[in-house]
Coordinates of C-alpha atoms in Angstrom, one line a residue:
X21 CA 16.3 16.7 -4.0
X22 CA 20.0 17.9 -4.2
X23 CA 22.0 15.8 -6.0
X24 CA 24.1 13.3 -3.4
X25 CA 24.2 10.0 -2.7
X26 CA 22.2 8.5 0.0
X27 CA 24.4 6.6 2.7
X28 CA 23.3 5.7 6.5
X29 CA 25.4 5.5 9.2
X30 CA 24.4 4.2 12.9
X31 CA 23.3 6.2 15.6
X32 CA 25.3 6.4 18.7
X33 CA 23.9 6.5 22.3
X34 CA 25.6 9.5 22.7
X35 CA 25.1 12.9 23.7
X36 CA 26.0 14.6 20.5
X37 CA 23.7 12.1 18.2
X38 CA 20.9 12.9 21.0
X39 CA 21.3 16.9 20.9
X40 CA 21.1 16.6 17.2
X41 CA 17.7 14.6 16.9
X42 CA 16.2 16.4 19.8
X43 CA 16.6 20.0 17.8
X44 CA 14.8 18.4 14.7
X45 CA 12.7 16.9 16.5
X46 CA 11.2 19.9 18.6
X47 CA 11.3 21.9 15.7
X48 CA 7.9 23.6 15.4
X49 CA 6.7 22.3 11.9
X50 CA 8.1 18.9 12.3
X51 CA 6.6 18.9 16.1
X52 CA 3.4 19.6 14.6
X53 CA 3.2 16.5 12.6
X54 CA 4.1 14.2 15.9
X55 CA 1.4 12.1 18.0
X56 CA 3.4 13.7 20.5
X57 CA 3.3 17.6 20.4
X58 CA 5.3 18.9 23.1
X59 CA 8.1 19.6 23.2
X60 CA 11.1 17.6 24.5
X61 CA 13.3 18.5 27.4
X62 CA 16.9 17.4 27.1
X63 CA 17.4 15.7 30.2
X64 CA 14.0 13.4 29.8
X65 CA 15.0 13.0 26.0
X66 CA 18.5 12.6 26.9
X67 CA 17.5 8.9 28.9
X68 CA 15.1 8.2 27.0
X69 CA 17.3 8.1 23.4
X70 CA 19.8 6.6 25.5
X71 CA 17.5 3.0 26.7
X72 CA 14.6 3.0 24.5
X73 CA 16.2 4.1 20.8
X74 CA 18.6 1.6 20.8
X75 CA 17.2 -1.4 22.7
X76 CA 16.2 -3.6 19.7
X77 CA 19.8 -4.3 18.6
X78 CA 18.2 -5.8 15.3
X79 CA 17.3 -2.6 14.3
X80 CA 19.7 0.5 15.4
X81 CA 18.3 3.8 14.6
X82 CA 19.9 5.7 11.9
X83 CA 21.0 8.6 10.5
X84 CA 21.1 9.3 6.5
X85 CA 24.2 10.9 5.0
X86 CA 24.5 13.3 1.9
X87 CA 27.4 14.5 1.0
X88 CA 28.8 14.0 3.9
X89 CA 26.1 15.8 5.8
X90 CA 23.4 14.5 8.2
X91 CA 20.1 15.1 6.6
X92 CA 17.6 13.0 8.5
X93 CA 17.1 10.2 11.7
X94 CA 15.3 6.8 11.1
X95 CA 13.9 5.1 14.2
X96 CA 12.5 1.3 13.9
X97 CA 10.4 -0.5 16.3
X98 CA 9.4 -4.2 16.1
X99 CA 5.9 -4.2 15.2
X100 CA 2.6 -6.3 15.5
X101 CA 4.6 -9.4 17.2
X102 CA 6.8 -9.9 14.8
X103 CA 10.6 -9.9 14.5
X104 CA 10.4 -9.6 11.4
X105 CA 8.5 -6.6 11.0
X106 CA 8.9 -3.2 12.2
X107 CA 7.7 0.4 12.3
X108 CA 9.8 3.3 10.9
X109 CA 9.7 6.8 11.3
X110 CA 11.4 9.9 9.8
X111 CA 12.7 13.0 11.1
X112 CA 14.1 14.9 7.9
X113 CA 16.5 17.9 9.2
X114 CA 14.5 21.0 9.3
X115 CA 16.8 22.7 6.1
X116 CA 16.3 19.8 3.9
X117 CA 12.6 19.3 3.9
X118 CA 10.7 19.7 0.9
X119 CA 13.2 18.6 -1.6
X120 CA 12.4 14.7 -2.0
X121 CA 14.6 13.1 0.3
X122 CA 12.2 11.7 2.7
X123 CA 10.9 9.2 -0.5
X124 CA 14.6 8.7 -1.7
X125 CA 15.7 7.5 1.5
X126 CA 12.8 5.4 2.1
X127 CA 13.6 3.7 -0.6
X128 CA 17.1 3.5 -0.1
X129 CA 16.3 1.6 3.5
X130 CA 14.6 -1.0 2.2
X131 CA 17.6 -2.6 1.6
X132 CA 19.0 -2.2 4.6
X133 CA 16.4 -3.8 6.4
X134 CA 15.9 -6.2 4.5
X135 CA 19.2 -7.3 5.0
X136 CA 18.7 -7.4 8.9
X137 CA 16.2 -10.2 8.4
X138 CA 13.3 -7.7 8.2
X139 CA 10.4 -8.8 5.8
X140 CA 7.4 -6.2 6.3
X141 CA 8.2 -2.3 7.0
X142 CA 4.6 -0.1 8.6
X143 CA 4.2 3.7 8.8
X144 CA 1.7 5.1 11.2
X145 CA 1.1 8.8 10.6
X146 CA -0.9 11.6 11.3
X147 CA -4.5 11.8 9.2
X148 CA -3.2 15.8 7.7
X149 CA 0.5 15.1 7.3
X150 CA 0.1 14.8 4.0
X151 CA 4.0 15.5 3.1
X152 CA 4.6 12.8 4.6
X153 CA 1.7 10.4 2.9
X154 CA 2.9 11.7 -0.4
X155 CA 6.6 10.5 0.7
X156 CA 5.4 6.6 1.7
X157 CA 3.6 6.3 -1.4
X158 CA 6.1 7.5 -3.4
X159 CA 8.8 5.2 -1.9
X160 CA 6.3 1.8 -2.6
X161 CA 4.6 1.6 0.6
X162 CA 0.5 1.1 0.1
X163 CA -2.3 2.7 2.4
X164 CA -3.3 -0.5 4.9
X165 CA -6.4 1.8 6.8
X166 CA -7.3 4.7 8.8
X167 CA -7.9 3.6 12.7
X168 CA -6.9 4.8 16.3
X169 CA -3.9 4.6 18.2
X170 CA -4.2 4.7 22.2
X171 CA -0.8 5.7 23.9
X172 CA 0.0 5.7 27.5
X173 CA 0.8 9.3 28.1
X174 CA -2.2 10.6 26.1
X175 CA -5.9 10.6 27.7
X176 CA -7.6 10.1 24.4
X177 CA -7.2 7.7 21.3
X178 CA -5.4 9.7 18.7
X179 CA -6.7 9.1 14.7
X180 CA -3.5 7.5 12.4
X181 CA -3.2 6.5 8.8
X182 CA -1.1 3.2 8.6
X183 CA 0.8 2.4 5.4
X184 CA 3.1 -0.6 4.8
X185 CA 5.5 -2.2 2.4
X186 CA 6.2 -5.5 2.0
X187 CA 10.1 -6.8 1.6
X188 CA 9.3 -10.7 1.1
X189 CA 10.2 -12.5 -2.2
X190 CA 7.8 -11.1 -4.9
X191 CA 4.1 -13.6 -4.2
X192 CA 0.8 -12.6 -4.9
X193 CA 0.1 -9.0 -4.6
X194 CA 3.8 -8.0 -4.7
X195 CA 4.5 -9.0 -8.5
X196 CA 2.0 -10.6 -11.3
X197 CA 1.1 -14.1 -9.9
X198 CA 0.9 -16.5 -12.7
X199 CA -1.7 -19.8 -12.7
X200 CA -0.9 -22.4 -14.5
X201 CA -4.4 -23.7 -15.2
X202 CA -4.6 -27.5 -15.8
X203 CA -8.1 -27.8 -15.6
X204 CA -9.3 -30.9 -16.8
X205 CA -6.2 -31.7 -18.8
X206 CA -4.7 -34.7 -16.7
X207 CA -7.9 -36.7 -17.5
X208 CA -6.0 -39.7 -19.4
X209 CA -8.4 -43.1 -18.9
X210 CA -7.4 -44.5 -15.9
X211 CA -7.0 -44.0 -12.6
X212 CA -2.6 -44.4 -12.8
X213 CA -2.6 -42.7 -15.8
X214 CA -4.6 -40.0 -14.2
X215 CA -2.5 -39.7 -11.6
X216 CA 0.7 -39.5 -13.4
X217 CA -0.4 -37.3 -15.9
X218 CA -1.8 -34.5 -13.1
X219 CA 1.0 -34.9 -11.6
X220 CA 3.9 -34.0 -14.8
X221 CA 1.2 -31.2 -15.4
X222 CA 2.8 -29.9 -11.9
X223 CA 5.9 -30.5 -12.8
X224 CA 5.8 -28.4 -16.1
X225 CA 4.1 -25.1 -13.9
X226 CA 7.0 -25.1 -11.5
X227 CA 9.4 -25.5 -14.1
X228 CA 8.5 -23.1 -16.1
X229 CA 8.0 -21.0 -13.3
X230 CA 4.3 -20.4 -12.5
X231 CA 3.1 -19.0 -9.1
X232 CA 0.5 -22.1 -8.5
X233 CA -1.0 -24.6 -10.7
X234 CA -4.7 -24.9 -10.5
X235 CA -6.8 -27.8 -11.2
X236 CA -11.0 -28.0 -11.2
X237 CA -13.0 -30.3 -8.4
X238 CA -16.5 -31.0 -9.9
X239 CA -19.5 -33.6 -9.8
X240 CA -22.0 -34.1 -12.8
X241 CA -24.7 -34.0 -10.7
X242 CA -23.9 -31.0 -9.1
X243 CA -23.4 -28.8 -11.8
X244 CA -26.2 -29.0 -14.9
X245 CA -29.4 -30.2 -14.7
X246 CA -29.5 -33.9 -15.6
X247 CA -31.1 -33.4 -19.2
X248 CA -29.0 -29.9 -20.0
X249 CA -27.9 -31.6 -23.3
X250 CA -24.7 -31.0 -25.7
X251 CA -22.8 -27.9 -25.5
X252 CA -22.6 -26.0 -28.9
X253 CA -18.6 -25.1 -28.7
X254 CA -17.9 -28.6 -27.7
X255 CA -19.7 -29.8 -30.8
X256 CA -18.2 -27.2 -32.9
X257 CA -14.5 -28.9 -31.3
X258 CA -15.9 -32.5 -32.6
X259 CA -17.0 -33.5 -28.5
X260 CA -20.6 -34.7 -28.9
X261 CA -21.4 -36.3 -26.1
X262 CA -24.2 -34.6 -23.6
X263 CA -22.5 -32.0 -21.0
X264 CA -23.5 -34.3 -18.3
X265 CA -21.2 -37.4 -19.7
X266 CA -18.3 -34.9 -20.4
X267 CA -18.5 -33.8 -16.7
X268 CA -18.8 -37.3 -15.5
X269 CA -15.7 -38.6 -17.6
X270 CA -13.3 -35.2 -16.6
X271 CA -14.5 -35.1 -12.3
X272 CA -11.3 -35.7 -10.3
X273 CA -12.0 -38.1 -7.6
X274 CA -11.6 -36.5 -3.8
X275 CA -8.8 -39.1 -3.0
X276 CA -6.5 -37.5 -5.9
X277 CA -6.4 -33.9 -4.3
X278 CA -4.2 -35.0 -1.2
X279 CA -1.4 -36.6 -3.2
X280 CA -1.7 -33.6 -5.7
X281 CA -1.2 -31.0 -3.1
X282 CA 1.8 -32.7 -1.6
X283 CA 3.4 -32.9 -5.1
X284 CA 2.8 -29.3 -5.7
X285 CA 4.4 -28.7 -2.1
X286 CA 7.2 -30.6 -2.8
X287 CA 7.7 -28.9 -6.6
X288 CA 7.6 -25.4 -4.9
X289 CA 4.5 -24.6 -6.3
X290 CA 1.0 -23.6 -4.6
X291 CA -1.6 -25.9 -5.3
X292 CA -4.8 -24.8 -6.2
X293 CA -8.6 -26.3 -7.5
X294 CA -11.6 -24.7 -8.4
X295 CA -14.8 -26.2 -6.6
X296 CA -18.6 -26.0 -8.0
X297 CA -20.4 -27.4 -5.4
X298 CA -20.1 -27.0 -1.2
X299 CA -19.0 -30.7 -1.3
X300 CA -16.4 -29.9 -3.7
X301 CA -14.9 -27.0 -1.0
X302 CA -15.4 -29.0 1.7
X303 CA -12.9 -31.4 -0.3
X304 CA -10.3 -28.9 -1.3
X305 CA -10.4 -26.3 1.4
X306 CA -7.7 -28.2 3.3
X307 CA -5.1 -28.5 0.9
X308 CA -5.0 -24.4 -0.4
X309 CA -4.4 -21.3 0.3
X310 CA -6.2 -19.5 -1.6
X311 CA -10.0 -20.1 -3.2
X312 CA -11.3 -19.6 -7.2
X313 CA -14.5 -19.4 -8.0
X314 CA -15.4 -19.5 -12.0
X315 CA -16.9 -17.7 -14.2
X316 CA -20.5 -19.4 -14.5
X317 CA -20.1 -19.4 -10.5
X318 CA -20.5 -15.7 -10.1
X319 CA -23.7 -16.0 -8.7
X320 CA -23.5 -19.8 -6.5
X321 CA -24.5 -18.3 -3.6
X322 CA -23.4 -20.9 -1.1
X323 CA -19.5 -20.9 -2.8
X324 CA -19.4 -17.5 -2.2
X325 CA -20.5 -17.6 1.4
X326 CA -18.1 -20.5 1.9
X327 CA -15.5 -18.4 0.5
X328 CA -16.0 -15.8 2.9
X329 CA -16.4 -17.6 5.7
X330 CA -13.0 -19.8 4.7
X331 CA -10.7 -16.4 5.6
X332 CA -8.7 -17.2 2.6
X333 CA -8.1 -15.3 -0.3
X334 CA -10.7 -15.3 -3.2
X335 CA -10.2 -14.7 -6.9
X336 CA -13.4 -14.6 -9.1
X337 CA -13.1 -14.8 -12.7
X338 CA -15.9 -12.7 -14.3
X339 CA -16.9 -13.8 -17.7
X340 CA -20.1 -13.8 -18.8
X341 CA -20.9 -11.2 -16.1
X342 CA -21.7 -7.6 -15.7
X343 CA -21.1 -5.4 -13.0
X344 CA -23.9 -6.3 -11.3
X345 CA -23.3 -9.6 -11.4
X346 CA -19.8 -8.8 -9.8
X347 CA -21.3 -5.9 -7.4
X348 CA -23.5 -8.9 -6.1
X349 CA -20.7 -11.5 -5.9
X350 CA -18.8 -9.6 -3.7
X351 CA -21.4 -8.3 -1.4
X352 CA -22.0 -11.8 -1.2
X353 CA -18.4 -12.9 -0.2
X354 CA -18.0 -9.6 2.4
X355 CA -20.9 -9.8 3.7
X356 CA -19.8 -14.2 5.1
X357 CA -16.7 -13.1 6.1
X358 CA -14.2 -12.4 3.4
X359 CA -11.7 -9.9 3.4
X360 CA -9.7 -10.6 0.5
X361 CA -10.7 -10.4 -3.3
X362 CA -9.2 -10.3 -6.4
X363 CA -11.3 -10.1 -10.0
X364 CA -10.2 -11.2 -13.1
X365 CA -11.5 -10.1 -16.5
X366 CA -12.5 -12.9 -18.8
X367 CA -13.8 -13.8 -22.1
X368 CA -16.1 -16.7 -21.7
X369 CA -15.4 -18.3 -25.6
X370 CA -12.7 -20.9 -25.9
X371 CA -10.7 -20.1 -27.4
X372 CA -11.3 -16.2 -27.0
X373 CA -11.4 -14.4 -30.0
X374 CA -9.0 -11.3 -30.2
X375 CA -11.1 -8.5 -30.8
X376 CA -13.4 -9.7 -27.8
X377 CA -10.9 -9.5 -25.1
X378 CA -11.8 -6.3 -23.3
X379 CA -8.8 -5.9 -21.4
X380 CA -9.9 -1.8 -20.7
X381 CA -12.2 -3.4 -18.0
X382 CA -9.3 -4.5 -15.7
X383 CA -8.6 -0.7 -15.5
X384 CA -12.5 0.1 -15.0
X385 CA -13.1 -2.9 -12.7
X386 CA -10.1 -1.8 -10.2
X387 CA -11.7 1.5 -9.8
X388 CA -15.1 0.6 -9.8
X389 CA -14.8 -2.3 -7.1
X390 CA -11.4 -1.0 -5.3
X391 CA -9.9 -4.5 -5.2
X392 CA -6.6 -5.9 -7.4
X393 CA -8.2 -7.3 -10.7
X394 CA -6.5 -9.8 -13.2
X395 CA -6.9 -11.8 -16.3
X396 CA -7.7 -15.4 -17.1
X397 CA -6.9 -15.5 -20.6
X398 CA -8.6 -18.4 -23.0
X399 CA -6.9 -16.4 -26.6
X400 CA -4.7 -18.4 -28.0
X401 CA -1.3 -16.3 -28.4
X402 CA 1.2 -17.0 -25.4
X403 CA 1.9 -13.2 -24.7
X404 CA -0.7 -10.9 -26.0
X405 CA -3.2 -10.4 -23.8
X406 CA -1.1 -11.4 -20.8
X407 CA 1.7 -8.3 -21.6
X408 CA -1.4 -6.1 -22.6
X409 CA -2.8 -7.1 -19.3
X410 CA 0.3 -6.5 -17.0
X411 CA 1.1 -2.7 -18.5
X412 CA -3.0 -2.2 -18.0
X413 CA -2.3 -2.8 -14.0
X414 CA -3.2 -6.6 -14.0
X415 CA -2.1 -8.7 -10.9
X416 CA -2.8 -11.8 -11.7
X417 CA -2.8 -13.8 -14.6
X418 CA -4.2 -17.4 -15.5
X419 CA -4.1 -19.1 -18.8
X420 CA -4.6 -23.1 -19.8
X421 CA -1.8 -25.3 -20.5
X422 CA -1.9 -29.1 -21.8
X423 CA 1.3 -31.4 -23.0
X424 CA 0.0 -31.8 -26.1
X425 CA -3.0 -29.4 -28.2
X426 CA -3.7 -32.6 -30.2
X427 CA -4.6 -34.9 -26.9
X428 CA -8.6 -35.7 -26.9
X429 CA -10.3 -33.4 -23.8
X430 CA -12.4 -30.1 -24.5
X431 CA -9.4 -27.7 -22.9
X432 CA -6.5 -29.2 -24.7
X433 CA -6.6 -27.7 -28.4
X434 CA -6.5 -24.1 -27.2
X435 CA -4.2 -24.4 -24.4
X436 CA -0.4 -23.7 -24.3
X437 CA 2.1 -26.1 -24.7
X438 CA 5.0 -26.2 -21.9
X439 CA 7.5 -24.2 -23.9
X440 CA 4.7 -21.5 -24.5
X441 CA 3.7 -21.4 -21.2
X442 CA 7.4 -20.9 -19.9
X443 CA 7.4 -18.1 -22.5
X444 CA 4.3 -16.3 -21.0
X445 CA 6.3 -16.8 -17.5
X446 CA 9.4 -14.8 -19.1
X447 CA 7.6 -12.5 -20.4
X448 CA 5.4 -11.4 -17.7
X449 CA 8.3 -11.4 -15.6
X450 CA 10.5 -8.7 -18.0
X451 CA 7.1 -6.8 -18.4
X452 CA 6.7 -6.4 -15.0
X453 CA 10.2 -5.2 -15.0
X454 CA 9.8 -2.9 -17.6
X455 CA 6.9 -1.0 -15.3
X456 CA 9.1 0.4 -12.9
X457 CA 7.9 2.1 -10.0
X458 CA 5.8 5.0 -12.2
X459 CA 8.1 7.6 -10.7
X460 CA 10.0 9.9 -13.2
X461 CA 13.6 10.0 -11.5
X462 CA 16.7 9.9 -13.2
X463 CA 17.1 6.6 -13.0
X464 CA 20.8 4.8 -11.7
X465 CA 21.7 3.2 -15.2
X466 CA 20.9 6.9 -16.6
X467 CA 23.3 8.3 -14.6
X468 CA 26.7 8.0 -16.8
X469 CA 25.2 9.4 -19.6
X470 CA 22.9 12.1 -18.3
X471 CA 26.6 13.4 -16.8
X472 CA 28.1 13.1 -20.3
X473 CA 25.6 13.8 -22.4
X474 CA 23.0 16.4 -20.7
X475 CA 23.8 19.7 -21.8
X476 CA 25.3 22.5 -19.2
X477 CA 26.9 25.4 -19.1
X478 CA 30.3 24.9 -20.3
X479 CA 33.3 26.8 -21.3
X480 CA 34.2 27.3 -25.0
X481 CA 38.1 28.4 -24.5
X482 CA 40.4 29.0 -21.6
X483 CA 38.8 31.6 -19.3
X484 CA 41.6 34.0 -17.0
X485 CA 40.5 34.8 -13.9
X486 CA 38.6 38.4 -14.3
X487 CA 37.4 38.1 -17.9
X488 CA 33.6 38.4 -18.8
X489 CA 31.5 36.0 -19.1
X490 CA 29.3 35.8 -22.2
X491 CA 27.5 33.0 -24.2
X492 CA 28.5 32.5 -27.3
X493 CA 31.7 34.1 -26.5
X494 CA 33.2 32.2 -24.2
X495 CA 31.0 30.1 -22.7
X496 CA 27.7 27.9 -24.3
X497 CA 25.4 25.3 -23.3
X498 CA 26.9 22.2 -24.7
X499 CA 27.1 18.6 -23.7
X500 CA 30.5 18.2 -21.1
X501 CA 31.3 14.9 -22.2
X502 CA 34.3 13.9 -19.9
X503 CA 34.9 17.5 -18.5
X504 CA 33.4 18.6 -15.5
X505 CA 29.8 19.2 -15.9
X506 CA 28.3 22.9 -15.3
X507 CA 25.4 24.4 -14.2
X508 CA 21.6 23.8 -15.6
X509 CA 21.3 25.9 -18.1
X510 CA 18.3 27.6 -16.4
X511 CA 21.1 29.0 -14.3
X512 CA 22.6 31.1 -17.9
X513 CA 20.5 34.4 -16.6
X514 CA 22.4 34.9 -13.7
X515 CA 25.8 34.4 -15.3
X516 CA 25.8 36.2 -18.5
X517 CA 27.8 39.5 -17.9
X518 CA 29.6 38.4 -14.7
X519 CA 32.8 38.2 -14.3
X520 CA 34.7 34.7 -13.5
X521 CA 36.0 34.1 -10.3
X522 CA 38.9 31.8 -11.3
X523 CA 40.9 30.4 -14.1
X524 CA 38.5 27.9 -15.9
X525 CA 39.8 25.8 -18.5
X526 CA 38.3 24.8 -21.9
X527 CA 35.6 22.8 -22.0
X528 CA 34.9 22.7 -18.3
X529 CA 31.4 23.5 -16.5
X530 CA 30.5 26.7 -14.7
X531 CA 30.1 25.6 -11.1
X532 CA 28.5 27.5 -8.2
X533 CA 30.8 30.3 -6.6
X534 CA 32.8 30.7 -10.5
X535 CA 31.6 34.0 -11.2
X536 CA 31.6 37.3 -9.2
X537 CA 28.5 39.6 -9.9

């Protein structure tokens, strides 16, 4: 892209404006990449720019400005019901395309819109326009699906790609979202206690800034066998009591999950709970928005259909589990309905041991299964795995957090503590951050010193009008600093021998036009 800032400036119901965006718009190779592929005339285009293009005054079409130049026409259209959502298309001027600025200024309009009150932005394009694919993806938006598109004036259903971007405040599947995971850790001895205790566990996710807070909805009976016996990490944490009497001690009761979803609401935080039986869904389904099923769960059959059939989102933690498993699991959940999944790798030891994390499988599980995939993290360290995670493409991340590691309860001495879980929030955030968009531009805060520092061609002494031009001589590639910044130095070729056009003066750059052949 040549260098310019990008600028838009409203269309005008106009004649000129019109004229303009009808001759780029019936150019041939842009015409060939319309649903419509005849060309206009200019008295049908002229009414119908006039009282279709600008009768959303929410969203005005526009032109964007470079260098004081027009360089392409944006037209947006409410879309799918919603005022707050809209369709955009691009018609870059015929002489500027292929030089990036149909990504740049997709970009740039985000802002613009979102300012308008607009909170979603689709594309609908053309299955082979594949410059203009490359331009969507480049500028953020994701590929939704490939479908049909009927239009009034056209017999047949024409095949489109649709992409879209989201503007809304970063929530799941915009930025990394972060579950607190209480677990069983409110468990205190009595039914007040209980209560309270769940409900400062809420407190401390929202304040240090989690995404939800998730709790776990289970009956004895309708997990283990009745004679399954002690657990041998339990004993090894000095818990010796049978399985069945631990899970008896830590089950929430039913009448606790209404009051605990209200406080969550009314913290700002979503509310979550993981169920192991149907009963348990039946009892939480209400108050979330959102499912988790556990690891061990991977194959329960009926939560999985339950899942599916809820229309809510799923995320199904996979430890313990091989690809089969999870190949299964999600068959399972499509097949009943569901339409939403997200996996997260995980280490079933508690805590997990370092070397045993395996975070390479969140890469291999995205491409393998197609869906986001995350982590839920039982090592000890605040940040580790959850930074390695993020920079390995992790969307979510879960991790267990108590009020105090030395409180009696099998999840409590390898949990965080609040401060460390406000840490992993921080950190996750200013990792996610440090990602960037994975596009190698030169980015705005480089700009000052790539001018100053980046070497061009410059002049080494006072240069009359007339006199030759010849590196080392009287000009070099150097680093301008303050002084007007030259040509790239690929540029050196075509200038050595020439003869300058005008009087340049030490230390300035050799611009376009300063040198006569």
């Amino acid at each position: 892209m040549r260098d310019g800032k990008i600028q838009f400036e409203r269309a005008r119901p106009i004649d000129p404006d019109a004229r303009l965006v009808l001759a780029w718009r019936n150019d041939p190779a842009t015409l060939a990449q319309f649903f419509h592929q005849t060309p206009k005339e200019w008295d049908d285009f002229r009414r119908e720019f006039r009282d279709e293009y600008f009768r959303h005054a929410h969203l005005p079409p526009l032109f964007a400005v470079m260098n004081g130049e027009r360089v392409a026409f944006l037209r947006f259209l409410p879309y799918g019901g919603r005022r707050a959502a809209c369709d955009v298309s691009i018609n870059v001027a015929p002489d500027r395309r292929g030089q990036g600025i149909g990504a740049a200024l997709l970009r740039a309009v985000q802002d613009v819109l979102r300012s308008s009150g607009i909170d979603e932005i689709v594309a609908e394009i053309r299955p082979g326009n594949v410059a203009s694919r490359r331009a969507f993806e480049s500028a953020g938006f994701s590929f939704w699906d490939e479908t049909q598109k009927s239009l009034v004036d056209l017999d047949d259903p024409i095949d489109i790609v649709r992409y879209r971007r989201s503007l809304r405040e970063p929530s799941m599947g915009d930025r990394v979202f972060i579950i607190a995971e209480a677990g069983s850790n409110w468990r205190c001895g009595s039914p007040a206690r209980d209560m309270s205790m769940a409900k400062t566990l809420i407190d401390v996710a929202a304040e240090a800034g989690a995404d939800a807070v998730k709790f776990q909805t289970y009956r004895a009976e309708t997990v283990y066998v009745p004679n399954a016996g002690d657990s041998e990490y339990l004993a090894e944490a000095g818990i010796r009591e049978s399985i069945t009497d631990i899970f008896r001690d830590l089950s929430m009761p039913y009448e606790m999950i209404p009051e605990l979803a209200a406080h969550a609401a009314k913290q700002g935080i979503e509310f979550m709970s993981t169920p192991f039986s149907v009963a348990d869904f039946d009892a939480i389904d209400p108050f979330v928005a959102r499912h988790k099923i556990a690891s061990y769960e991977i194959c329960h059959l009926r939560l999985l259909q339950l899942a599916g059939r809820s229309g809510k989102p799923l995320i199904l933690s996979t430890g313990a589990s091989d690809e089969a498993d999870i190949a299964w699991a999600m068959e399972t959940f499509l097949a009943a309905g569901g339409r939403e999944l997200t996996l997260l790798q995980c280490t079933a030891k508690y805590p997990a041991p370092v070397d045993a994390m395996n975070l390479r499988a969140i890469g291999r599980l995205a491409r393998r299964f197609g869906v986001p995939v995350g982590l839920s993290d039982h090592s000890r360290h605040p940040t580790w795995a959850p930074l390695a995670a993020v920079a390995l493409g992790a969307t979510v991340i879960e991790k267990h957090y108590t009020l105090d590691n030395r409180l009696p309860g099998p999840d409590h001495s390898f949990a965080l503590t609040p401060g460390e879980l406000a840490e992993l929030v921080r950190a996750v955030r200013a990792a996610e951050m440090m990602l960037g968009s994975g596009e190698k531009h030169v980015l705005q805060v480089e700009g000052e010193l790539r001018d100053f520092a980046q070497r061009a061609i410059q002049a080494t002494r006072d240069i009359r009008a007339g006199e030759t031009l010849a590196e080392g001589v009287n000009i070099d590639i150097l680093r301008p600093g303050n002084r007007a910044r030259g040509l790239h130095p690929r540029r050196i070729g075509e200038i050595e021998g020439s003869r300058a056009a005008r009087d340049i003066a030490l230390g300035d750059g050799i611009r376009e036009g300063d040198w006569i052949p």
